[in-house]
Short mmCIF file of C-alpha atoms in Angstrom, two decimals:
data_model
loop_
_atom_site.label_atom_id
_atom_site.label_comp_id
_atom_site.label_asym_id
_atom_site.label_seq_id
_atom_site.Cartn_x
_atom_site.Cartn_y
_atom_site.Cartn_z
CA UNK A 1 64.55 48.19 12.24
CA UNK A 2 62.68 45.43 14.21
CA UNK A 3 65.95 43.44 14.54
CA UNK A 4 67.88 46.40 15.72
CA UNK A 5 65.30 47.30 18.19
CA UNK A 6 64.60 43.86 19.51
CA UNK A 7 67.63 44.00 21.86
CA UNK A 8 66.41 47.27 23.16
CA UNK A 9 62.76 46.37 23.46
CA UNK A 10 62.78 46.84 27.14
CA UNK A 11 64.38 50.20 26.80
CA UNK A 12 61.54 51.23 24.26
CA UNK A 13 58.81 50.21 26.57
CA UNK A 14 60.20 51.92 29.41
CA UNK A 15 60.73 55.03 27.27
CA UNK A 16 57.03 54.94 26.28
CA UNK A 17 55.97 54.33 29.80
CA UNK A 18 58.15 57.39 31.03
CA UNK A 19 56.86 59.83 28.40
CA UNK A 20 53.21 58.70 29.41
CA UNK A 21 53.97 59.21 33.18
CA UNK A 22 55.61 62.55 32.54
CA UNK A 23 52.83 63.74 30.26
CA UNK A 24 50.13 63.25 32.93
CA UNK A 25 52.14 63.86 36.07
CA UNK A 26 50.90 66.73 38.19
CA UNK A 27 47.85 67.26 35.72
CA UNK A 28 44.27 67.49 37.41
CA UNK A 29 42.41 65.73 34.58
CA UNK A 30 45.19 63.35 33.45
CA UNK A 31 44.32 61.06 30.67
CA UNK A 32 41.20 63.01 29.67
CA UNK A 33 43.54 65.37 27.88
CA UNK A 34 43.80 62.67 25.32
CA UNK A 35 40.40 63.45 24.05
CA UNK A 36 39.93 67.02 25.13
CA UNK A 37 42.11 68.30 22.27
CA UNK A 38 40.50 66.48 19.31
CA UNK A 39 37.04 67.12 20.81
CA UNK A 40 37.53 70.80 21.37
CA UNK A 41 38.83 71.09 17.74
CA UNK A 42 35.83 69.21 16.52
CA UNK A 43 33.41 71.46 18.29
CA UNK A 44 35.29 74.59 17.12
CA UNK A 45 35.25 73.42 13.47
CA UNK A 46 31.70 72.38 13.73
CA UNK A 47 30.61 75.77 15.12
CA UNK A 48 32.69 78.05 12.59
CA UNK A 49 31.97 76.11 9.54
CA UNK A 50 28.56 74.61 10.40
CA UNK A 51 26.91 76.94 12.42
CA UNK A 52 28.56 80.49 11.53
CA UNK A 53 29.50 80.01 7.93
CA UNK A 54 26.73 77.36 7.08
CA UNK A 55 28.84 75.31 4.81
CA UNK A 56 27.61 71.88 3.97
CA UNK A 57 30.29 69.23 3.31
CA UNK A 58 28.38 66.04 3.02
CA UNK A 59 24.91 64.71 3.65
CA UNK A 60 25.72 63.62 7.14
CA UNK A 61 26.50 65.44 10.59
CA UNK A 62 29.31 67.84 10.35
CA UNK A 63 30.47 66.87 13.88
CA UNK A 64 31.19 63.37 12.65
CA UNK A 65 32.89 64.84 9.59
CA UNK A 66 35.17 67.03 11.48
CA UNK A 67 36.07 64.46 14.29
CA UNK A 68 36.98 61.92 11.63
CA UNK A 69 39.47 64.26 10.21
CA UNK A 70 40.74 65.78 13.43
CA UNK A 71 41.71 62.51 14.97
CA UNK A 72 44.41 61.26 12.54
CA UNK A 73 45.63 65.05 12.21
CA UNK A 74 46.09 65.23 15.99
CA UNK A 75 47.97 62.24 15.96
CA UNK A 76 50.38 63.27 13.25
CA UNK A 77 50.84 66.77 14.36
CA UNK A 78 51.39 65.55 18.02
CA UNK A 79 54.01 62.90 17.27
CA UNK A 80 55.95 65.37 14.73
CA UNK A 81 55.97 68.08 17.51
CA UNK A 82 57.22 65.81 20.02
CA UNK A 83 59.83 64.25 17.53
CA UNK A 84 61.47 67.52 16.57
CA UNK A 85 63.04 68.31 19.88
CA UNK A 86 63.04 64.67 21.23
CA UNK A 87 66.70 64.00 20.37
CA UNK A 88 68.07 67.58 21.03
CA UNK A 89 66.41 67.97 24.39
CA UNK A 90 67.68 64.56 25.45
CA UNK A 91 71.36 65.47 24.71
CA UNK A 92 72.32 64.31 28.16
CA UNK A 93 71.36 60.86 27.28
CA UNK A 94 72.56 60.96 23.60
CA UNK A 95 75.89 62.10 24.40
CA UNK A 96 76.41 59.63 27.11
CA UNK A 97 74.98 56.36 26.46
CA UNK A 98 74.61 54.27 23.42
CA UNK A 99 71.15 53.01 22.37
CA UNK A 100 69.42 53.01 19.01
CA UNK A 101 68.57 56.61 18.69
CA UNK A 102 65.14 56.10 17.10
CA UNK A 103 63.80 54.90 20.54
CA UNK A 104 63.10 58.47 21.44
CA UNK A 105 61.24 59.82 18.70
CA UNK A 106 59.49 56.38 18.45
CA UNK A 107 58.37 56.54 21.99
CA UNK A 108 56.61 59.90 21.15
CA UNK A 109 54.88 58.20 18.19
CA UNK A 110 53.74 55.56 20.58
CA UNK A 111 52.23 57.75 23.20
CA UNK A 112 50.29 59.80 20.61
CA UNK A 113 49.05 56.69 19.14
CA UNK A 114 47.80 55.66 22.55
CA UNK A 115 45.99 58.97 22.71
CA UNK A 116 44.72 58.26 19.10
CA UNK A 117 43.23 54.93 20.09
CA UNK A 118 41.47 56.54 22.94
CA UNK A 119 40.08 58.96 20.51
CA UNK A 120 39.11 56.23 18.08
CA UNK A 121 36.98 54.57 20.78
CA UNK A 122 34.98 57.81 21.12
CA UNK A 123 34.68 57.93 17.44
CA UNK A 124 32.96 54.45 17.43
CA UNK A 125 30.80 55.62 20.09
CA UNK A 126 29.64 58.68 17.86
CA UNK A 127 29.24 56.40 14.89
CA UNK A 128 26.76 54.30 16.96
CA UNK A 129 24.99 57.37 18.29
CA UNK A 130 24.54 58.88 14.84
CA UNK A 131 23.39 55.34 13.73
CA UNK A 132 25.77 55.14 10.87
CA UNK A 133 25.44 51.63 9.31
CA UNK A 134 28.72 49.63 9.26
CA UNK A 135 29.82 47.92 6.28
CA UNK A 136 32.76 45.34 5.42
CA UNK A 137 34.55 48.43 3.92
CA UNK A 138 35.09 49.48 7.48
CA UNK A 139 38.04 47.00 7.74
CA UNK A 140 40.06 49.10 5.30
CA UNK A 141 40.69 51.23 8.39
CA UNK A 142 43.34 48.89 9.53
CA UNK A 143 45.72 49.27 6.52
CA UNK A 144 45.07 53.04 6.60
CA UNK A 145 46.05 53.24 10.28
CA UNK A 146 49.09 51.31 9.40
CA UNK A 147 50.00 53.71 6.52
CA UNK A 148 49.49 56.46 8.81
CA UNK A 149 51.85 55.08 11.66
CA UNK A 150 54.49 54.31 9.09
CA UNK A 151 54.22 57.70 7.28
CA UNK A 152 54.32 59.58 10.72
CA UNK A 153 57.26 57.61 11.87
CA UNK A 154 59.29 58.53 8.77
CA UNK A 155 58.51 62.21 9.18
CA UNK A 156 59.28 61.92 13.04
CA UNK A 157 62.75 60.35 12.38
CA UNK A 158 63.61 62.96 9.66
CA UNK A 159 62.68 65.78 11.81
CA UNK A 160 64.46 64.54 14.96
CA UNK A 161 67.81 63.73 13.05
CA UNK A 162 67.65 67.08 11.16
CA UNK A 163 67.16 69.10 14.30
CA UNK A 164 70.32 67.73 15.77
CA UNK A 165 72.22 69.60 13.11
CA UNK A 166 70.07 72.56 12.48
CA UNK A 167 67.92 74.13 15.14
CA UNK A 168 66.17 75.87 12.29
CA UNK A 169 64.12 72.60 11.72
CA UNK A 170 62.44 73.37 15.17
CA UNK A 171 61.34 76.60 14.06
CA UNK A 172 60.35 75.43 10.43
CA UNK A 173 58.22 72.71 11.82
CA UNK A 174 55.61 74.96 13.49
CA UNK A 175 55.10 76.64 10.20
CA UNK A 176 55.25 73.48 8.13
CA UNK A 177 52.75 71.67 10.21
CA UNK A 178 50.23 74.59 10.03
CA UNK A 179 50.92 74.60 6.30
CA UNK A 180 50.12 70.74 6.11
CA UNK A 181 47.02 71.39 8.15
CA UNK A 182 45.52 73.17 5.18
CA UNK A 183 46.92 70.67 2.64
CA UNK A 184 45.09 67.87 4.32
CA UNK A 185 41.43 67.52 4.02
CA UNK A 186 40.53 67.91 7.72
CA UNK A 187 38.16 70.95 7.38
CA UNK A 188 37.19 70.05 3.76
CA UNK A 189 36.63 67.08 1.49
CA UNK A 190 38.79 66.09 -1.43
CA UNK A 191 35.65 65.23 -3.31
CA UNK A 192 34.62 68.96 -3.57
CA UNK A 193 38.13 69.83 -4.94
CA UNK A 194 38.55 70.56 -8.69
CA UNK A 195 40.40 67.61 -10.69
CA UNK A 196 43.39 69.88 -11.42
CA UNK A 197 44.33 70.40 -7.65
CA UNK A 198 43.40 66.89 -6.49
CA UNK A 199 46.56 65.29 -8.09
CA UNK A 200 48.67 68.01 -6.16
CA UNK A 201 46.87 67.46 -2.88
CA UNK A 202 47.41 63.66 -3.21
CA UNK A 203 51.18 64.23 -3.19
CA UNK A 204 50.65 64.57 0.46
CA UNK A 205 50.19 61.11 1.88
CA UNK A 206 48.01 62.54 4.54
CA UNK A 207 45.30 63.55 2.08
CA UNK A 208 44.88 59.95 0.94
CA UNK A 209 44.71 58.54 4.44
CA UNK A 210 42.49 61.15 6.19
CA UNK A 211 40.07 61.31 3.17
CA UNK A 212 39.70 57.45 3.03
CA UNK A 213 39.20 57.11 6.78
CA UNK A 214 36.07 59.17 6.42
CA UNK A 215 35.12 57.41 3.44
CA UNK A 216 35.41 53.83 4.58
CA UNK A 217 33.82 54.44 8.10
CA UNK A 218 31.01 56.93 7.64
CA UNK A 219 30.21 56.63 4.05
CA UNK A 220 30.95 52.87 3.81
CA UNK A 221 32.62 52.97 0.54
CA UNK A 222 35.63 51.00 -0.58
CA UNK A 223 39.00 52.33 -1.23
CA UNK A 224 40.24 52.92 -4.99
CA UNK A 225 42.77 50.22 -5.18
CA UNK A 226 45.24 51.90 -7.68
CA UNK A 227 45.20 54.90 -5.38
CA UNK A 228 46.04 52.73 -2.45
CA UNK A 229 48.93 50.92 -4.22
CA UNK A 230 50.58 54.07 -5.37
CA UNK A 231 50.27 55.84 -1.88
CA UNK A 232 51.58 52.55 -0.28
CA UNK A 233 54.45 52.40 -2.49
CA UNK A 234 55.32 56.08 -1.90
CA UNK A 235 55.12 55.72 1.88
CA UNK A 236 57.25 52.47 1.83
CA UNK A 237 59.86 54.00 -0.25
CA UNK A 238 59.99 57.29 1.82
CA UNK A 239 60.22 55.21 4.87
CA UNK A 240 63.18 53.26 3.50
CA UNK A 241 65.17 56.20 2.41
CA UNK A 242 64.75 58.19 5.68
CA UNK A 243 65.60 55.08 7.84
CA UNK A 244 68.81 54.54 6.00
CA UNK A 245 69.77 58.34 6.34
CA UNK A 246 68.96 58.01 9.92
CA UNK A 247 70.95 55.08 10.58
CA UNK A 248 73.87 56.65 8.69
CA UNK A 249 73.85 60.00 10.43
CA UNK A 250 72.93 58.56 13.82
CA UNK A 251 76.64 57.76 14.39
CA UNK A 252 77.62 61.46 14.48
CA UNK A 253 74.64 62.58 16.75
CA UNK A 254 76.71 62.63 19.87
CA UNK A 255 79.43 64.63 18.35
CA UNK A 256 77.12 67.23 16.71
CA UNK A 257 74.32 67.71 19.04
CA UNK B 1 94.86 35.60 36.04
CA UNK B 2 94.29 34.74 32.21
CA UNK B 3 95.18 37.68 30.01
CA UNK B 4 92.37 37.78 27.63
CA UNK B 5 91.97 41.33 26.08
CA UNK B 6 88.38 42.67 26.41
CA UNK B 7 89.22 46.24 25.10
CA UNK B 8 91.63 46.68 22.38
CA UNK B 9 92.40 50.22 21.05
CA UNK B 10 94.74 50.24 17.85
CA UNK B 11 95.96 53.65 16.82
CA UNK B 12 92.80 55.53 17.58
CA UNK B 13 92.31 59.03 16.29
CA UNK B 14 89.33 61.20 17.18
CA UNK B 15 88.74 64.66 15.80
CA UNK B 16 86.24 67.22 17.11
CA UNK B 17 84.91 70.54 15.82
CA UNK B 18 84.88 73.69 17.56
CA UNK B 19 82.18 75.21 15.57
CA UNK B 20 78.72 75.67 16.55
CA UNK B 21 77.10 74.95 13.47
CA UNK B 22 78.11 71.64 11.96
CA UNK B 23 76.61 72.04 8.41
CA UNK B 24 79.77 70.67 6.70
CA UNK B 25 79.55 67.45 8.49
CA UNK B 26 76.08 66.70 7.50
CA UNK B 27 76.85 67.53 3.89
CA UNK B 28 80.00 65.19 4.11
CA UNK B 29 77.86 62.43 5.42
CA UNK B 30 75.56 62.71 2.38
CA UNK B 31 78.35 62.79 -0.10
CA UNK B 32 79.87 59.72 1.63
CA UNK B 33 76.50 57.94 1.51
CA UNK B 34 76.09 58.58 -2.18
CA UNK B 35 79.58 57.91 -3.38
CA UNK B 36 80.22 55.11 -0.96
CA UNK B 37 83.51 56.52 0.16
CA UNK B 38 84.81 57.17 3.90
CA UNK B 39 84.55 60.66 5.40
CA UNK B 40 87.54 62.93 5.18
CA UNK B 41 90.17 62.03 7.77
CA UNK B 42 92.33 65.10 7.85
CA UNK B 43 91.83 68.31 10.02
CA UNK B 44 90.10 71.29 8.44
CA UNK B 45 89.72 74.68 9.80
CA UNK B 46 88.05 74.63 13.28
CA UNK B 47 88.82 71.11 14.07
CA UNK B 48 91.31 69.57 16.42
CA UNK B 49 92.52 66.16 17.51
CA UNK B 50 90.88 65.10 21.03
CA UNK B 51 92.82 61.77 20.72
CA UNK B 52 95.91 61.18 18.75
CA UNK B 53 97.13 57.77 18.07
CA UNK B 54 95.96 56.00 21.24
CA UNK B 55 96.68 52.33 21.56
CA UNK B 56 96.14 50.15 24.66
CA UNK B 57 94.83 46.73 25.94
CA UNK B 58 92.72 46.07 28.78
CA UNK B 59 92.69 42.57 30.01
CA UNK B 60 89.61 40.68 31.57
CA UNK B 61 89.38 41.29 35.31
CA UNK B 62 91.68 44.22 35.21
CA UNK B 63 91.09 47.60 37.05
CA UNK B 64 92.55 50.41 34.98
CA UNK B 65 92.75 54.03 36.10
CA UNK B 66 92.89 56.88 33.52
CA UNK B 67 94.28 60.19 34.86
CA UNK B 68 95.10 63.49 33.25
CA UNK B 69 94.16 67.12 33.37
CA UNK B 70 90.75 68.54 32.14
CA UNK B 71 90.23 68.20 28.44
CA UNK B 72 93.06 65.62 28.03
CA UNK B 73 90.65 63.13 26.34
CA UNK B 74 89.91 60.79 29.21
CA UNK B 75 86.07 61.01 28.82
CA UNK B 76 86.41 60.62 25.03
CA UNK B 77 88.13 57.27 25.57
CA UNK B 78 85.11 56.09 27.66
CA UNK B 79 82.79 57.50 25.06
CA UNK B 80 84.45 55.43 22.26
CA UNK B 81 84.44 52.25 24.46
CA UNK B 82 80.57 52.61 25.24
CA UNK B 83 80.03 53.17 21.48
CA UNK B 84 78.50 56.65 22.13
CA UNK B 85 80.76 58.05 19.36
CA UNK B 86 83.00 56.64 16.68
CA UNK B 87 86.70 56.94 15.95
CA UNK B 88 87.86 59.03 13.10
CA UNK B 89 90.53 56.65 12.38
CA UNK B 90 91.88 53.45 13.98
CA UNK B 91 89.90 50.52 15.29
CA UNK B 92 88.37 49.57 18.73
CA UNK B 93 87.42 46.08 19.72
CA UNK B 94 85.28 45.68 22.89
CA UNK B 95 84.13 42.09 24.08
CA UNK B 96 81.19 42.01 26.45
CA UNK B 97 78.46 44.09 27.97
CA UNK B 98 79.35 47.72 28.98
CA UNK B 99 77.89 49.60 31.58
CA UNK B 100 78.54 53.21 30.87
CA UNK B 101 78.78 55.28 34.02
CA UNK B 102 80.04 58.05 32.04
CA UNK B 103 77.96 60.64 34.06
CA UNK B 104 75.78 59.44 36.93
CA UNK B 105 72.10 60.16 36.65
CA UNK B 106 72.01 60.62 32.99
CA UNK B 107 68.36 59.75 32.07
CA UNK B 108 66.80 60.56 35.58
CA UNK B 109 63.63 62.64 35.17
CA UNK B 110 62.96 65.07 38.02
CA UNK B 111 59.04 64.50 38.04
CA UNK B 112 59.43 60.76 38.34
CA UNK B 113 59.80 58.93 41.74
CA UNK B 114 62.84 56.92 42.90
CA UNK B 115 61.24 53.69 41.77
CA UNK B 116 60.19 54.89 38.42
CA UNK B 117 63.80 56.26 38.00
CA UNK B 118 65.33 53.01 38.82
CA UNK B 119 63.29 51.32 35.91
CA UNK B 120 64.21 54.31 33.74
CA UNK B 121 67.94 54.40 34.43
CA UNK B 122 68.32 50.65 34.81
CA UNK B 123 67.18 50.02 31.24
CA UNK B 124 69.26 52.78 29.72
CA UNK B 125 72.11 50.96 31.52
CA UNK B 126 71.23 47.81 29.76
CA UNK B 127 69.17 45.91 32.38
CA UNK B 128 65.94 44.18 31.36
CA UNK B 129 62.67 44.94 33.04
CA UNK B 130 62.64 41.41 34.72
CA UNK B 131 66.35 41.86 36.01
CA UNK B 132 65.31 45.13 37.47
CA UNK B 133 62.30 43.61 39.27
CA UNK B 134 64.70 40.91 40.78
CA UNK B 135 67.20 43.52 41.89
CA UNK B 136 65.13 46.45 42.84
CA UNK B 137 65.17 45.54 46.56
CA UNK B 138 68.97 45.25 46.65
CA UNK B 139 69.30 48.72 44.88
CA UNK B 140 67.04 50.48 47.25
CA UNK B 141 68.89 48.99 50.32
CA UNK B 142 72.19 49.95 48.81
CA UNK B 143 71.26 53.41 48.19
CA UNK B 144 69.77 53.69 51.73
CA UNK B 145 66.83 55.67 50.59
CA UNK B 146 63.95 53.37 51.39
CA UNK B 147 62.13 56.25 53.05
CA UNK B 148 62.21 58.45 49.93
CA UNK B 149 61.92 55.96 47.19
CA UNK B 150 58.27 56.96 46.39
CA UNK B 151 59.10 60.68 46.30
CA UNK B 152 59.81 62.42 42.94
CA UNK B 153 63.46 62.89 42.72
CA UNK B 154 63.32 66.75 42.23
CA UNK B 155 62.78 66.77 45.86
CA UNK B 156 66.05 64.90 46.59
CA UNK B 157 69.08 66.55 47.85
CA UNK B 158 72.02 66.17 45.37
CA UNK B 159 73.84 63.64 47.47
CA UNK B 160 70.51 61.45 47.68
CA UNK B 161 70.30 61.79 43.76
CA UNK B 162 73.87 60.71 43.24
CA UNK B 163 73.54 57.87 45.75
CA UNK B 164 70.38 56.52 43.99
CA UNK B 165 72.19 56.94 40.66
CA UNK B 166 75.37 55.09 41.70
CA UNK B 167 73.26 52.27 43.29
CA UNK B 168 71.46 51.55 40.01
CA UNK B 169 74.81 51.79 38.20
CA UNK B 170 76.80 49.19 40.29
CA UNK B 171 73.84 46.67 39.92
CA UNK B 172 74.25 46.41 36.35
CA UNK B 173 75.00 42.99 35.11
CA UNK B 174 77.83 44.15 32.74
CA UNK B 175 81.28 42.77 32.02
CA UNK B 176 82.95 46.24 31.51
CA UNK B 177 82.36 49.12 33.99
CA UNK B 178 83.26 52.63 33.12
CA UNK B 179 83.49 55.06 35.97
CA UNK B 180 83.91 58.82 35.14
CA UNK B 181 84.72 61.02 38.26
CA UNK B 182 82.24 59.18 40.32
CA UNK B 183 84.38 58.40 43.24
CA UNK B 184 83.71 61.70 45.05
CA UNK B 185 79.75 60.56 45.62
CA UNK B 186 78.28 60.63 48.93
CA UNK B 187 79.50 60.74 52.54
CA UNK B 188 82.37 58.70 53.87
CA UNK B 189 80.22 55.63 54.74
CA UNK B 190 78.59 55.52 51.26
CA UNK B 191 82.13 55.79 49.75
CA UNK B 192 83.44 52.88 51.77
CA UNK B 193 80.40 50.81 50.34
CA UNK B 194 81.25 51.99 46.92
CA UNK B 195 84.75 50.68 47.26
CA UNK B 196 83.42 47.31 48.61
CA UNK B 197 81.24 47.10 45.72
CA UNK B 198 84.15 47.80 43.26
CA UNK B 199 86.06 45.01 44.92
CA UNK B 200 83.26 42.60 44.49
CA UNK B 201 83.02 43.40 40.81
CA UNK B 202 86.63 42.58 40.54
CA UNK B 203 86.17 39.42 42.32
CA UNK B 204 83.42 38.40 39.84
CA UNK B 205 86.02 39.10 37.02
CA UNK B 206 84.42 42.25 36.02
CA UNK B 207 86.72 44.74 34.18
CA UNK B 208 86.76 48.28 35.47
CA UNK B 209 88.09 51.64 33.88
CA UNK B 210 88.06 54.44 36.26
CA UNK B 211 88.51 58.14 35.12
CA UNK B 212 89.80 60.73 37.70
CA UNK B 213 92.39 63.51 38.15
CA UNK B 214 92.60 62.30 41.86
CA UNK B 215 95.84 60.15 41.31
CA UNK B 216 95.86 58.87 44.93
CA UNK B 217 92.26 57.68 44.78
CA UNK B 218 93.20 55.66 41.68
CA UNK B 219 96.15 54.13 43.16
CA UNK B 220 94.08 52.87 46.03
CA UNK B 221 91.88 50.78 43.77
CA UNK B 222 93.58 50.23 40.37
CA UNK B 223 96.12 47.68 38.94
CA UNK B 224 97.72 50.14 36.68
CA UNK B 225 97.25 53.84 35.75
CA UNK B 226 97.35 55.32 32.27
CA UNK B 227 98.16 59.09 32.08
CA UNK B 228 96.75 61.00 29.19
CA UNK B 229 97.70 64.70 28.26
CA UNK B 230 96.45 66.54 25.17
CA UNK B 231 95.04 63.37 23.52
CA UNK B 232 98.30 61.49 23.98
CA UNK B 233 99.43 58.63 26.22
CA UNK B 234 102.17 60.07 28.33
CA UNK B 235 102.89 57.49 30.86
CA UNK B 236 101.78 54.25 32.72
CA UNK B 237 101.37 51.98 29.61
CA UNK B 238 103.94 49.20 29.56
#
């Protein structure tokens, strides 16, 4: 993939830059939108689950707890939502000019990642405000980020390619993303789940990633290595399969779209 | 002039489907992927041949006109050359960088300014960012839009829009240029500049393919004209 994209690296950069410009053109508050969405979700969850329903998840602040979950989730759902229609909406490009088609969904992953990084900065500020002690386990965040990006990319490529053939995918995605939201420990912690259901939830790679992002930053605990190995293997195999399918059916996009 | 073929079509067939939902083609791709066999080459229900057994050669530095009525397969040939789509049967060999001007302004975004769109469209046409930085003054000068270059292109008139698109396109450093019905762009003054530009591309040994149903315009600029009708070469190719 890298070799394929190297020739077109300028095009990818310009695409990212274009999406970034379009996103914040004619907006009043511009880049602030990047943090407005996760912050408002965090406030909402804190209010509903913390104040109204009085649930206690962990022995630390629930604002921190929800923000840690909301950030990777916003990245994933934002990128997936962008990707679904990315190829079918740019049909005037796809049917007229050749370039590696993955550039369009990838630029969506990239701009959502930029937003995510801005959100992460705010997250670090919050960790400092709440005086959370940092440990070396904090460094586990980097492989977790890489896994999140690879998994999100796979999902985006698959959704974008399938939507070229069936517009049902676009309609189904709204529903699937909502479904996945509850299958991902954003508003709960997997620690509170019965062992029978844990294995089922861990089939969703996001469960492992989101849960451990909280664990290594706020709780300062290390990752369980065999779980990491298994999830990593799953994510890589999934990526390879999806990318091969994408390359294969990419040839026909211009005829089908 | 040295006759070195840069585009070589050998018995090229291309089929298209009339159906809206192409579920069969996705299923076929999966079957082909698993069994390792090639996709079905015969026609099935709802499919038709857009190109039938097309063979021709284009030499380096030539200017070829493709003419024929609407739906005869002219644009399909350009799409095959620029690698947007693939032949069902036959082989196509293309040597060199292709500037696909299949339709002007593909990839322009209405909310972006002229300059931003030059970067966008330029990279789509295969220029690198540094090449665009070098050429941006020439592109703006050629388009004659210096007063409007920082205005979002949604505020352009359609003539201005096409002029900008054409200026970007002809500044591409490609070896092969594909023009699809773009000769009717702009006013007379701009048109004559376009013809000059085509001449200068030819002087630099660039290969040009022009698609148009305006036969007289083609005669004015092309070395030879290939006529196509219903996916068949009907004349002009010796």
